[in-house]
């Protein structure tokens, strides 16, 4: 959110508040004009808040062994026969409350998604700026790497990076570093799109008068790139970031589901689904169903928001 | 034309060598290959002997060159976890994956193209809207969730289809196995192939729809109408034919990602293919298999890319003229 507030037009009209500018912007009007988008926005906000507030709104702490009893394990949801009123969405094999586990899992999934997108964005925007500004050999080499990487699906690259990290780390430290490994894998597999977009706009911007003026007064290249060109190429980056957030969440969930992501001691939604899949045949459907629903709702809502943002900011569609 | 093919061929070889060097770096520097291959009780002399045998005491450039030459012959040494040649392990699992990928591609084309044409021609009908909504869900839902949903519906609730494995297979020749000739093999194939095809199908559907809408607006369609041709002839002979050029490209490129995504499908359905082997190798840090799989997929991608480029030139006469005029 803070990135949107830092957009260039804010700097030109500093006396108006962010809310006032938001109120008569086209963006808000186009947001409210589509029911689907509003619903997607509402779902996204609810899920984000739920993740953020998980430690306070979750009925139990799913990671505290003192409050989990095996006698409570595999209880069905409270609204069907045999359910325990303490556990709204039932319990898993460890006697953990599913609702709490999902809230915490959502928190982990979103955290990895955001960090992965931020890392991928930072790498992509940085390399794109350098590539577009420097041109020549630097540009050719960076863009060839981007081309080669783009021919492979991101999930495959993330899997490979994950595998290499597994091989390099000792078995004990794997679980502790799982979060960082996932963020790096996702970041490194999603930078290409940012780099290409930013490179294209940088090549346009670097010949503009304000850049020439900045050069004339003797500013360093780094200074010109960061404080002059960067703010002017960030628009499309926000759209890519929104769409990539959904992809990053899917990638994390997939890696965790495949068993190379987060361990069961620190479950994300993908890990919960992986655990729940084992109980599909014995009839404990709630262990897999509720995390899956949460993941599907989250990804669908973020995707819809990304689609809307892309269309709303695309001048050709107006 | 020949210059174009040669240039593309050289670029492809360049990509393969680059990927090969990455694979070599993984093999050489991620963990110590000797430590992975021997037990704890192996003496220092024996370790040195193995190191010498593998050529690990030679200069890095020679090691890299030897690795690349061996890789070209598909010799990746011995798997750390199975203690068997990597080529044999992958070869035994390849038919399962290729069969799954092939059936999924055919399925996605057979369903995606008609759905795309329909949604473009009858844009406002209820069925078209349903297809559009379904395609959004198909793009948003992770592959493994679709797989789990299918297993729950058809294996747990309805008990119609098996939820894992390949069923009975028939041997053809010395190494190929097929599940396409037995009832249980076909039954086992249904859910995995649908799971794998769904994402590609939505992609193809959206692409065909967009292209079809674009083409239907063009002048030659208007002329065809003016000539009094039937709607059927216009839609299928004039419009659809021209939408298929970009579709070929995307389908070709997607064939590669179908192979990659089969990792997920194979895990959900315990399908005994290459993807499952790759995943096991990641979990067990089995670098030779990872390196081999990486190079195999890279070669497939490169070959497919090359073929798609050539088909593109063959299908679209405009490109051929362009290539002859501009010396490339």
Coordinates of C-alpha atoms in Angstrom, one line a residue:
Chain A
X1 CA 0.0 0.0 0.0
X2 CA 2.8 2.4 0.9
X3 CA 4.2 2.0 -2.6
X4 CA 1.0 3.3 -4.1
X5 CA 1.1 6.3 -1.9
X6 CA 4.6 7.0 -3.1
X7 CA 3.6 7.4 -6.7
X8 CA 4.9 10.5 -8.5
X9 CA 1.6 12.4 -8.7
X10 CA 1.5 12.5 -4.9
X11 CA 4.7 14.5 -5.0
X12 CA 3.4 17.1 -7.3
X13 CA 0.3 17.9 -5.3
X14 CA 1.4 17.6 -1.7
X15 CA -1.4 19.7 -0.2
X16 CA -4.1 17.2 -0.9
X17 CA -4.6 14.2 1.3
X18 CA -4.3 10.6 -0.1
X19 CA -7.9 10.0 0.7
X20 CA -9.1 13.0 -1.1
X21 CA -7.1 12.1 -4.2
X22 CA -8.4 8.6 -4.0
X23 CA -12.0 9.7 -3.8
X24 CA -12.1 11.4 -7.2
X25 CA -9.7 9.1 -9.0
X26 CA -10.8 7.0 -11.9
X27 CA -9.3 4.0 -10.2
X28 CA -11.9 4.0 -7.3
X29 CA -14.8 4.6 -9.7
X30 CA -13.8 1.6 -11.9
X31 CA -13.2 -0.5 -8.8
X32 CA -16.8 0.2 -7.6
X33 CA -18.3 -0.3 -11.0
X34 CA -17.8 -4.1 -11.0
X35 CA -19.4 -6.3 -8.4
X36 CA -17.0 -9.1 -9.0
X37 CA -14.0 -6.8 -8.3
X38 CA -15.6 -5.4 -5.1
X39 CA -16.3 -9.0 -3.9
X40 CA -12.7 -10.0 -4.8
X41 CA -11.4 -6.9 -2.9
X42 CA -13.6 -7.7 0.1
X43 CA -12.4 -11.4 0.2
X44 CA -8.8 -10.2 -0.1
X45 CA -9.1 -7.7 2.7
X46 CA -10.8 -10.2 5.0
X47 CA -8.1 -12.9 4.3
X48 CA -5.3 -10.4 4.7
X49 CA -6.7 -9.1 8.0
X50 CA -7.3 -12.7 9.2
X51 CA -3.7 -13.5 8.5
X52 CA -2.4 -10.4 10.1
X53 CA -4.5 -10.8 13.3
X54 CA -4.1 -14.6 13.5
X55 CA -2.3 -14.6 16.9
X56 CA -5.2 -12.7 18.4
X57 CA -8.3 -14.1 16.7
X58 CA -7.3 -17.8 16.4
X59 CA -9.1 -19.8 19.1
X60 CA -6.0 -21.8 20.1
X61 CA -2.3 -21.7 19.4
X62 CA -1.8 -24.6 17.1
X63 CA 1.9 -24.8 17.8
X64 CA 1.7 -25.0 21.5
X65 CA 1.9 -28.7 22.5
X66 CA 0.6 -27.9 25.9
X67 CA -2.9 -27.1 24.5
X68 CA -3.1 -29.8 21.9
X69 CA -4.3 -33.2 23.1
X70 CA -4.2 -36.3 21.0
X71 CA -7.6 -37.2 22.5
X72 CA -9.0 -34.3 20.4
X73 CA -7.5 -35.6 17.2
X74 CA -9.6 -36.0 14.0
X75 CA -12.7 -34.4 15.5
X76 CA -15.2 -33.4 12.7
X77 CA -16.3 -29.8 12.3
X78 CA -18.7 -28.5 15.1
X79 CA -21.6 -28.1 12.7
X80 CA -21.9 -31.8 11.8
X81 CA -22.8 -34.8 14.0
X82 CA -20.0 -35.8 16.3
X83 CA -18.4 -32.4 16.2
X84 CA -16.8 -30.7 19.2
X85 CA -18.2 -27.2 19.8
X86 CA -14.6 -26.0 20.7
X87 CA -13.4 -26.8 17.1
X88 CA -15.4 -25.0 14.5
X89 CA -13.7 -26.6 11.5
X90 CA -12.6 -29.8 13.3
X91 CA -9.2 -31.0 14.2
X92 CA -6.3 -32.7 12.4
X93 CA -4.3 -35.8 13.4
X94 CA -2.4 -34.0 16.1
X95 CA -5.5 -32.6 17.7
X96 CA -4.8 -29.1 16.4
X97 CA -7.8 -26.9 15.8
X98 CA -8.1 -26.6 12.0
X99 CA -9.4 -23.0 12.1
X100 CA -6.3 -21.9 14.0
X101 CA -4.0 -23.9 11.8
X102 CA -5.6 -22.3 8.7
X103 CA -5.2 -18.8 10.1
X104 CA -1.6 -19.4 10.9
X105 CA -1.0 -21.2 7.6
X106 CA -2.6 -18.3 5.7
X107 CA -0.2 -16.0 7.6
X108 CA 2.8 -18.0 6.5
X109 CA 1.6 -18.4 2.9
X110 CA 0.9 -14.7 2.5
X111 CA 4.2 -13.7 4.2
X112 CA 6.2 -15.9 1.8
X113 CA 4.1 -14.6 -1.1
X114 CA 4.8 -11.0 -0.2
X115 CA 8.5 -11.5 0.5
X116 CA 9.0 -13.6 -2.7
X117 CA 7.2 -10.9 -4.8
X118 CA 9.2 -8.2 -3.1
X119 CA 12.5 -10.0 -3.7
X120 CA 11.6 -10.9 -7.3
X121 CA 10.5 -7.3 -7.9
X122 CA 13.7 -5.8 -6.4
X123 CA 15.9 -8.1 -8.5
X124 CA 13.9 -7.6 -11.6
X125 CA 13.5 -3.8 -11.3
X126 CA 17.2 -3.4 -10.4
X127 CA 18.4 -5.5 -13.3
X128 CA 15.8 -3.9 -15.7
X129 CA 17.0 -0.4 -14.7
X130 CA 20.7 -1.3 -15.2
X131 CA 19.9 -3.2 -18.5
X132 CA 17.9 -0.4 -20.0
X133 CA 20.2 2.4 -18.8
X134 CA 23.5 0.8 -19.6
X135 CA 22.6 -0.8 -22.9
X136 CA 25.4 -2.5 -24.9
X137 CA 27.0 -5.7 -23.6
X138 CA 25.4 -5.5 -20.1
X139 CA 22.0 -5.3 -21.7
X140 CA 22.6 -8.2 -24.1
X141 CA 23.9 -10.5 -21.4
X142 CA 21.1 -9.8 -18.9
X143 CA 18.4 -10.1 -21.6
X144 CA 19.8 -13.4 -22.9
X145 CA 19.7 -14.8 -19.4
X146 CA 16.2 -13.6 -19.1
X147 CA 15.3 -15.2 -22.4
X148 CA 16.7 -18.6 -21.3
X149 CA 15.0 -18.4 -18.0
X150 CA 11.7 -17.5 -19.6
X151 CA 11.7 -20.8 -21.6
X152 CA 11.4 -22.7 -18.3
X153 CA 8.2 -22.6 -16.2
X154 CA 8.8 -20.7 -12.9
X155 CA 7.7 -23.7 -10.8
X156 CA 10.5 -25.8 -12.3
X157 CA 13.1 -23.2 -11.5
X158 CA 11.8 -22.8 -8.0
X159 CA 11.9 -26.6 -7.6
X160 CA 15.5 -26.7 -8.8
X161 CA 16.7 -23.8 -6.6
X162 CA 14.9 -25.5 -3.7
X163 CA 16.7 -28.8 -4.5
X164 CA 20.1 -27.2 -4.7
X165 CA 19.5 -25.4 -1.4
X166 CA 18.5 -28.8 0.1
X167 CA 21.7 -30.4 -1.1
X168 CA 23.8 -27.6 0.3
X169 CA 22.2 -27.3 3.7
X170 CA 22.6 -29.8 6.4
X171 CA 19.5 -31.8 7.3
X172 CA 19.0 -30.1 10.7
X173 CA 19.0 -26.6 9.4
X174 CA 16.6 -27.4 6.5
X175 CA 13.5 -26.8 8.5
X176 CA 14.8 -23.6 10.0
X177 CA 15.8 -22.2 6.6
X178 CA 12.7 -23.4 4.7
X179 CA 11.1 -20.0 4.8
X180 CA 14.2 -18.2 3.4
X181 CA 14.8 -20.9 0.8
X182 CA 11.2 -20.6 -0.4
X183 CA 11.4 -16.8 -0.6
X184 CA 14.7 -16.9 -2.6
X185 CA 13.4 -19.7 -4.9
X186 CA 10.2 -17.7 -5.7
X187 CA 12.1 -14.4 -6.0
X188 CA 14.6 -15.8 -8.4
X189 CA 12.0 -17.5 -10.6
X190 CA 9.8 -14.4 -11.0
X191 CA 12.2 -11.6 -11.8
X192 CA 12.2 -11.8 -15.6
X193 CA 8.9 -10.1 -16.2
X194 CA 9.7 -7.1 -14.1
X195 CA 13.2 -6.8 -15.7
X196 CA 11.8 -6.8 -19.3
X197 CA 9.1 -4.2 -18.5
X198 CA 11.3 -1.9 -16.5
X199 CA 14.1 -2.2 -19.2
X200 CA 11.7 -1.1 -21.9
X201 CA 10.4 1.9 -20.0
X202 CA 13.9 2.8 -18.8
X203 CA 15.1 2.9 -22.5
X204 CA 12.4 5.4 -23.2
X205 CA 12.9 7.5 -20.0
X206 CA 16.7 7.8 -20.2
X207 CA 16.4 10.0 -23.3
X208 CA 13.9 12.4 -21.7
X209 CA 14.9 16.0 -21.0
X210 CA 14.8 15.6 -17.2
X211 CA 17.4 12.8 -17.3
X212 CA 19.6 14.8 -19.6
X213 CA 19.2 17.8 -17.3
X214 CA 20.1 15.7 -14.3
X215 CA 23.2 14.5 -16.1
X216 CA 24.1 18.0 -17.0
X217 CA 24.2 19.1 -13.4
X218 CA 26.5 16.2 -12.7
X219 CA 24.4 13.7 -10.8
X220 CA 25.8 10.3 -10.5
X221 CA 24.3 7.4 -12.6
X222 CA 23.1 5.7 -9.5
X223 CA 21.4 8.8 -8.3
X224 CA 19.7 9.4 -11.6
X225 CA 18.5 5.8 -11.8
X226 CA 17.1 5.7 -8.3
X227 CA 15.6 9.1 -7.7
X228 CA 14.7 10.1 -11.3
X229 CA 14.0 7.2 -13.5
X230 CA 12.8 4.7 -10.9
X231 CA 9.6 6.6 -9.9
X232 CA 8.6 6.9 -13.5
X233 CA 8.8 3.2 -14.4
X234 CA 7.0 1.9 -11.3
X235 CA 3.5 2.0 -12.6
X236 CA 3.5 -1.3 -14.6
X237 CA 5.6 -2.9 -11.8
X238 CA 2.7 -2.6 -9.4
X239 CA 0.4 -4.5 -11.8
X240 CA 2.9 -7.3 -12.4
X241 CA 3.4 -7.5 -8.6
X242 CA -0.3 -8.0 -7.9
X243 CA -0.6 -10.7 -10.5
X244 CA 2.7 -12.3 -9.4
X245 CA 1.4 -12.3 -5.8
X246 CA -1.2 -14.9 -6.8
X247 CA 1.5 -16.9 -8.7
X248 CA 3.9 -16.7 -5.8
X249 CA 1.2 -18.0 -3.4
X250 CA 0.4 -20.9 -5.8
X251 CA 4.1 -21.7 -6.2
X252 CA 4.7 -21.7 -2.4
X253 CA 1.6 -23.9 -1.9
X254 CA 2.7 -26.2 -4.6
X255 CA 6.2 -26.6 -3.3
X256 CA 4.9 -27.2 0.2
X257 CA 2.4 -29.7 -1.1
X258 CA 5.2 -31.5 -3.0
X259 CA 7.0 -31.8 0.4
X260 CA 9.9 -29.5 -0.5
X261 CA 8.5 -26.4 1.1
X262 CA 7.6 -25.7 4.7
X263 CA 7.8 -28.5 7.2
X264 CA 4.7 -29.7 9.1
X265 CA 6.0 -28.0 12.3
X266 CA 5.5 -24.6 10.6
X267 CA 2.6 -25.4 8.1
X268 CA 1.5 -23.1 5.3
X269 CA -1.7 -23.7 3.5
X270 CA 0.1 -26.1 1.1
X271 CA 1.6 -28.1 3.9
X272 CA -1.9 -28.4 5.5
X273 CA -3.3 -29.7 2.2
X274 CA -0.4 -32.2 2.0
X275 CA -1.2 -33.5 5.5
X276 CA -4.9 -33.5 4.8
X277 CA -4.6 -35.5 1.6
X278 CA -3.6 -38.5 3.6
X279 CA -7.0 -38.5 5.3
X280 CA -9.1 -38.2 2.2
X281 CA -9.8 -41.9 2.0
X282 CA -10.5 -42.4 5.6
X283 CA -13.3 -39.9 5.5
X284 CA -11.7 -37.0 7.4
X285 CA -12.5 -34.6 4.5
X286 CA -12.3 -31.4 6.6
X287 CA -8.5 -31.6 7.1
X288 CA -8.0 -31.1 3.4
X289 CA -11.2 -29.2 2.4
X290 CA -10.9 -26.1 4.5
X291 CA -7.3 -25.2 3.7
X292 CA -8.0 -25.9 0.0
X293 CA -11.0 -23.6 0.1
X294 CA -9.0 -20.9 1.8
X295 CA -6.2 -21.2 -0.8
X296 CA -8.6 -21.2 -3.7
X297 CA -10.5 -18.2 -2.4
X298 CA -7.3 -16.3 -1.8
X299 CA -5.7 -17.0 -5.2
X300 CA -8.9 -16.3 -7.1
X301 CA -9.5 -13.0 -5.3
X302 CA -6.0 -11.8 -5.8
X303 CA -6.1 -12.9 -9.5
X304 CA -9.3 -11.0 -10.1
X305 CA -7.9 -7.9 -8.4
X306 CA -4.8 -8.2 -10.6
X307 CA -6.9 -8.5 -13.7
X308 CA -8.9 -5.4 -12.8
X309 CA -5.8 -3.4 -12.0
X310 CA -4.2 -4.3 -15.3
X311 CA -7.3 -3.3 -17.2
X312 CA -7.9 -0.1 -15.2
X313 CA -4.4 1.1 -15.7
X314 CA -4.2 0.1 -19.3
X315 CA -4.8 3.3 -21.3
X316 CA -5.5 1.4 -24.5
X317 CA -8.7 -0.2 -23.0
X318 CA -10.3 3.1 -22.0
Chain B
X1 CA 15.8 -19.7 -45.0
X2 CA 18.8 -21.9 -44.4
X3 CA 20.6 -19.0 -42.7
X4 CA 17.6 -18.6 -40.4
X5 CA 17.6 -22.3 -39.5
X6 CA 21.3 -22.3 -38.9
X7 CA 21.1 -19.3 -36.7
X8 CA 18.3 -20.8 -34.6
X9 CA 20.2 -24.0 -34.4
X10 CA 23.4 -22.3 -33.1
X11 CA 21.3 -20.3 -30.6
X12 CA 19.7 -23.6 -29.4
X13 CA 23.1 -25.3 -28.9
X14 CA 24.3 -22.2 -27.0
X15 CA 21.4 -22.5 -24.6
X16 CA 22.0 -26.3 -24.1
X17 CA 25.7 -25.7 -23.4
X18 CA 24.8 -23.0 -20.9
X19 CA 22.3 -25.3 -19.1
X20 CA 24.9 -28.1 -19.3
X21 CA 27.4 -25.9 -17.5
X22 CA 24.8 -25.1 -14.8
X23 CA 24.2 -28.8 -14.4
X24 CA 28.0 -29.3 -14.1
X25 CA 28.3 -26.6 -11.5
X26 CA 25.5 -28.3 -9.5
X27 CA 27.2 -31.7 -9.8
X28 CA 30.7 -30.5 -8.9
X29 CA 30.1 -27.8 -6.3
X30 CA 26.8 -28.7 -4.5
X31 CA 28.1 -31.2 -1.9
X32 CA 31.0 -33.4 -2.6
X33 CA 30.2 -36.1 -5.2
X34 CA 32.7 -38.6 -3.6
X35 CA 31.3 -38.2 -0.2
X36 CA 27.8 -38.9 -1.6
X37 CA 28.9 -42.1 -3.3
X38 CA 30.9 -43.8 -0.6
X39 CA 30.0 -45.0 2.9
X40 CA 31.5 -43.6 6.2
X41 CA 33.9 -46.5 6.5
X42 CA 35.6 -45.9 3.2
X43 CA 39.3 -45.2 3.6
X44 CA 41.0 -42.1 2.4
X45 CA 42.9 -44.0 -0.2
X46 CA 39.7 -45.5 -1.6
X47 CA 38.2 -42.0 -1.7
X48 CA 41.2 -40.7 -3.6
X49 CA 41.0 -43.6 -6.0
X50 CA 37.3 -42.9 -6.7
X51 CA 38.1 -39.2 -7.1
X52 CA 40.7 -40.1 -9.7
X53 CA 38.4 -42.5 -11.4
X54 CA 35.7 -39.8 -11.7
X55 CA 38.4 -37.3 -13.0
X56 CA 37.6 -34.9 -10.2
X57 CA 41.4 -34.3 -9.7
X58 CA 41.7 -32.7 -13.1
X59 CA 41.5 -29.0 -14.1
X60 CA 37.9 -27.7 -13.9
X61 CA 37.8 -26.9 -17.7
X62 CA 38.6 -30.6 -18.5
X63 CA 36.0 -31.8 -16.0
X64 CA 33.4 -29.5 -17.5
X65 CA 34.2 -30.6 -21.0
X66 CA 34.1 -34.2 -20.0
X67 CA 30.8 -33.7 -18.2
X68 CA 29.3 -32.1 -21.3
X69 CA 30.5 -34.8 -23.6
X70 CA 29.1 -37.5 -21.3
X71 CA 25.8 -35.5 -21.0
X72 CA 25.5 -35.5 -24.8
X73 CA 25.7 -39.3 -24.6
X74 CA 23.2 -39.2 -21.8
X75 CA 25.7 -40.6 -19.3
X76 CA 25.2 -38.9 -16.0
X77 CA 26.8 -41.5 -13.8
X78 CA 25.2 -43.2 -10.9
X79 CA 22.3 -42.0 -8.8
X80 CA 23.3 -41.3 -5.2
X81 CA 20.1 -42.8 -3.7
X82 CA 19.4 -45.8 -6.1
X83 CA 23.1 -46.7 -6.9
X84 CA 21.9 -47.3 -10.5
X85 CA 22.8 -45.5 -13.7
X86 CA 20.8 -42.4 -14.1
X87 CA 20.0 -43.1 -17.7
X88 CA 18.4 -46.4 -16.8
X89 CA 16.3 -44.9 -14.0
X90 CA 15.0 -42.1 -16.2
X91 CA 14.5 -44.4 -19.2
X92 CA 12.3 -46.8 -17.2
X93 CA 10.1 -43.9 -16.1
X94 CA 10.0 -42.0 -19.4
X95 CA 7.1 -43.8 -21.1
X96 CA 4.7 -43.1 -18.2
X97 CA 5.4 -39.4 -18.3
X98 CA 5.4 -39.1 -22.1
X99 CA 2.1 -41.0 -22.4
X100 CA 0.5 -38.8 -19.8
X101 CA 1.8 -35.6 -21.4
X102 CA 0.7 -36.7 -24.9
X103 CA -2.8 -37.6 -23.8
X104 CA -3.1 -34.3 -21.8
X105 CA -2.0 -32.3 -24.8
X106 CA -4.5 -33.9 -27.1
X107 CA -7.2 -33.5 -24.5
X108 CA -6.5 -29.8 -24.0
X109 CA -6.5 -29.2 -27.8
X110 CA -9.6 -31.3 -28.4
X111 CA -11.6 -29.4 -25.7
X112 CA -9.8 -26.0 -25.8
X113 CA -10.2 -25.2 -29.5
X114 CA -13.9 -25.8 -29.8
X115 CA -14.6 -24.0 -26.5
X116 CA -12.6 -21.0 -27.7
X117 CA -14.4 -20.9 -31.1
X118 CA -17.8 -21.3 -29.3
X119 CA -17.2 -18.5 -26.8
X120 CA -16.0 -16.2 -29.6
X121 CA -19.0 -16.8 -31.9
X122 CA -21.7 -16.8 -29.2
X123 CA -20.2 -14.3 -26.9
X124 CA -23.3 -13.5 -24.9
X125 CA -24.8 -17.0 -24.5
X126 CA -25.1 -18.5 -21.1
X127 CA -22.8 -21.4 -22.0
X128 CA -20.1 -19.1 -23.2
X129 CA -20.2 -17.2 -19.9
X130 CA -20.0 -20.5 -18.1
X131 CA -17.0 -21.4 -20.1
X132 CA -15.4 -18.0 -19.4
X133 CA -16.0 -18.4 -15.6
X134 CA -14.7 -21.9 -15.7
X135 CA -11.5 -20.8 -17.5
X136 CA -10.9 -18.2 -14.8
X137 CA -11.1 -20.9 -12.1
X138 CA -9.0 -23.2 -14.2
X139 CA -6.2 -20.6 -14.4
X140 CA -6.5 -19.6 -10.7
X141 CA -6.6 -23.0 -9.1
X142 CA -3.3 -24.7 -8.4
X143 CA -2.9 -28.0 -10.3
X144 CA -2.7 -30.1 -7.2
X145 CA -6.0 -28.8 -5.8
X146 CA -7.8 -29.8 -9.0
X147 CA -6.2 -33.3 -8.7
X148 CA -7.3 -33.6 -5.1
X149 CA -10.8 -32.5 -6.0
X150 CA -11.1 -35.1 -8.8
X151 CA -9.8 -37.8 -6.4
X152 CA -12.3 -36.9 -3.8
X153 CA -15.2 -36.9 -6.3
X154 CA -14.4 -39.9 -8.5
X155 CA -12.3 -42.1 -6.3
X156 CA -13.6 -41.5 -2.7
X157 CA -17.3 -40.6 -3.2
X158 CA -18.2 -42.3 -6.4
X159 CA -15.5 -45.0 -6.5
X160 CA -15.4 -45.0 -10.3
X161 CA -11.7 -44.5 -10.9
X162 CA -8.5 -45.5 -9.3
X163 CA -6.7 -42.7 -7.4
X164 CA -3.1 -43.7 -7.9
X165 CA -0.7 -45.6 -10.2
X166 CA -0.8 -46.6 -13.8
X167 CA -2.9 -49.7 -13.7
X168 CA -1.7 -52.7 -15.7
X169 CA 0.8 -51.9 -18.4
X170 CA 1.9 -53.8 -21.5
X171 CA 5.5 -54.0 -22.7
X172 CA 6.2 -52.9 -26.2
X173 CA 9.7 -53.6 -27.4
X174 CA 12.5 -53.8 -24.9
X175 CA 11.8 -50.7 -22.8
X176 CA 8.6 -49.0 -23.7
X177 CA 5.6 -49.7 -21.5
X178 CA 2.1 -48.6 -22.2
X179 CA -1.1 -48.3 -20.2
X180 CA -3.2 -47.4 -23.2
X181 CA -4.0 -51.0 -24.1
X182 CA -5.5 -52.2 -20.9
X183 CA -8.8 -51.2 -19.3
X184 CA -7.2 -50.5 -15.9
X185 CA -4.5 -48.5 -17.6
X186 CA -7.0 -46.4 -19.4
X187 CA -9.1 -45.9 -16.3
X188 CA -6.0 -44.8 -14.4
X189 CA -5.1 -42.3 -17.1
X190 CA -8.4 -40.4 -17.0
X191 CA -8.0 -38.3 -13.9
X192 CA -4.2 -37.5 -14.2
X193 CA -4.6 -36.4 -17.8
X194 CA -7.6 -34.2 -17.1
X195 CA -5.7 -32.6 -14.2
X196 CA -2.7 -31.9 -16.3
X197 CA -4.8 -30.8 -19.3
X198 CA -7.1 -28.3 -17.5
X199 CA -4.6 -25.4 -17.3
X200 CA -3.5 -25.8 -20.9
X201 CA -7.1 -26.1 -22.0
X202 CA -8.1 -22.8 -20.4
X203 CA -5.1 -21.2 -21.9
X204 CA -5.9 -22.5 -25.4
X205 CA -9.5 -21.6 -25.0
X206 CA -8.7 -18.0 -24.1
X207 CA -6.2 -17.7 -26.9
X208 CA -8.5 -19.1 -29.6
X209 CA -11.3 -16.9 -28.4
X210 CA -9.2 -13.7 -28.5
X211 CA -7.7 -14.6 -31.9
X212 CA -11.1 -15.5 -33.3
X213 CA -12.6 -12.2 -32.2
X214 CA -9.7 -10.4 -33.8
X215 CA -10.0 -12.3 -37.1
X216 CA -13.8 -12.0 -37.3
X217 CA -13.3 -8.2 -37.4
X218 CA -11.0 -8.3 -40.4
X219 CA -11.7 -7.3 -44.0
X220 CA -11.4 -10.7 -45.6
X221 CA -14.2 -12.1 -43.4
X222 CA -16.4 -9.2 -44.5
X223 CA -15.5 -10.1 -48.1
X224 CA -16.3 -13.7 -47.6
X225 CA -19.7 -12.7 -46.2
X226 CA -20.2 -10.4 -49.3
X227 CA -19.4 -13.4 -51.5
X228 CA -22.3 -15.1 -50.0
X229 CA -20.4 -18.0 -48.3
X230 CA -22.2 -19.9 -45.6
X231 CA -21.5 -18.9 -42.0
X232 CA -20.1 -22.4 -41.4
X233 CA -17.6 -22.0 -44.3
X234 CA -16.5 -18.6 -43.0
X235 CA -16.1 -19.6 -39.4
X236 CA -14.2 -22.8 -40.0
X237 CA -12.4 -22.3 -43.4
X238 CA -11.5 -18.7 -43.2
X239 CA -11.5 -17.6 -39.6
X240 CA -10.4 -20.7 -37.6
X241 CA -7.5 -21.5 -40.0
X242 CA -6.0 -18.1 -39.4
X243 CA -6.3 -18.3 -35.7
X244 CA -4.4 -21.5 -35.6
X245 CA -1.0 -19.9 -36.3
X246 CA -0.5 -18.4 -32.8
X247 CA -2.3 -21.5 -31.3
X248 CA 0.4 -23.8 -32.8
X249 CA 3.1 -21.6 -31.1
X250 CA 1.5 -21.7 -27.7
X251 CA 0.6 -25.3 -27.9
X252 CA 4.1 -26.2 -28.9
X253 CA 5.7 -24.2 -26.1
X254 CA 3.1 -25.5 -23.6
X255 CA 4.1 -29.1 -24.4
X256 CA 7.3 -28.3 -22.6
X257 CA 5.5 -26.9 -19.6
X258 CA 3.1 -29.8 -19.6
X259 CA 6.1 -32.0 -19.0
X260 CA 7.3 -29.8 -16.2
X261 CA 3.8 -29.6 -14.6
X262 CA 3.5 -33.3 -14.7
X263 CA 5.8 -33.3 -11.7
X264 CA 2.8 -32.1 -9.6
X265 CA 0.3 -34.3 -11.3
X266 CA 2.5 -37.4 -10.9
X267 CA 2.9 -36.6 -7.2
X268 CA -0.9 -36.2 -6.6
X269 CA -1.7 -39.5 -8.4
X270 CA 1.5 -41.4 -7.5
X271 CA 2.1 -41.8 -11.2
X272 CA 5.4 -43.7 -11.7
X273 CA 7.0 -41.2 -14.1
X274 CA 10.1 -39.0 -14.5
X275 CA 8.5 -36.1 -12.5
X276 CA 8.1 -38.3 -9.4
X277 CA 11.8 -39.4 -9.8
X278 CA 12.9 -35.8 -10.1
X279 CA 11.0 -34.8 -6.9
X280 CA 12.5 -37.7 -5.0
X281 CA 15.9 -36.6 -6.2
X282 CA 15.3 -33.1 -4.9
X283 CA 14.1 -34.4 -1.5
X284 CA 17.2 -36.6 -1.3
X285 CA 19.7 -34.2 -2.8
X286 CA 20.4 -36.7 -5.6
X287 CA 22.3 -34.3 -7.9
X288 CA 23.0 -36.7 -10.9
X289 CA 19.3 -37.2 -11.4
X290 CA 18.5 -33.5 -10.9
X291 CA 21.2 -32.6 -13.5
X292 CA 20.0 -35.2 -16.0
X293 CA 16.4 -34.1 -15.6
X294 CA 17.3 -30.5 -16.0
X295 CA 19.2 -31.2 -19.2
X296 CA 16.6 -33.5 -20.5
X297 CA 13.8 -30.9 -20.0
X298 CA 16.1 -28.2 -21.5
X299 CA 16.7 -30.3 -24.6
X300 CA 13.0 -30.9 -25.0
X301 CA 12.3 -27.2 -24.6
X302 CA 15.0 -26.3 -27.2
X303 CA 13.9 -28.8 -29.7
X304 CA 10.2 -27.8 -29.3
X305 CA 11.1 -24.2 -29.7
X306 CA 13.0 -24.9 -32.8
X307 CA 10.2 -27.0 -34.4
X308 CA 7.7 -24.3 -33.5
X309 CA 9.8 -21.6 -35.2
X310 CA 10.1 -23.8 -38.3
X311 CA 6.4 -24.6 -38.4
X312 CA 5.6 -20.9 -38.0
X313 CA 7.6 -20.1 -41.1
X314 CA 6.1 -23.0 -43.0
X315 CA 2.5 -22.1 -42.0
X316 CA 2.7 -18.3 -42.4
X317 CA 3.8 -17.3 -46.0
X318 CA 4.3 -13.7 -44.9
X319 CA 7.2 -14.7 -42.7
X320 CA 8.8 -16.6 -45.5
X321 CA 8.8 -13.5 -47.8
X322 CA 10.1 -11.4 -45.0
X323 CA 13.0 -13.8 -44.4
X324 CA 14.0 -13.9 -48.0
X325 CA 14.0 -10.1 -48.3
X326 CA 15.9 -9.3 -45.1
X327 CA 19.2 -11.0 -44.9
X328 CA 19.4 -12.4 -41.4

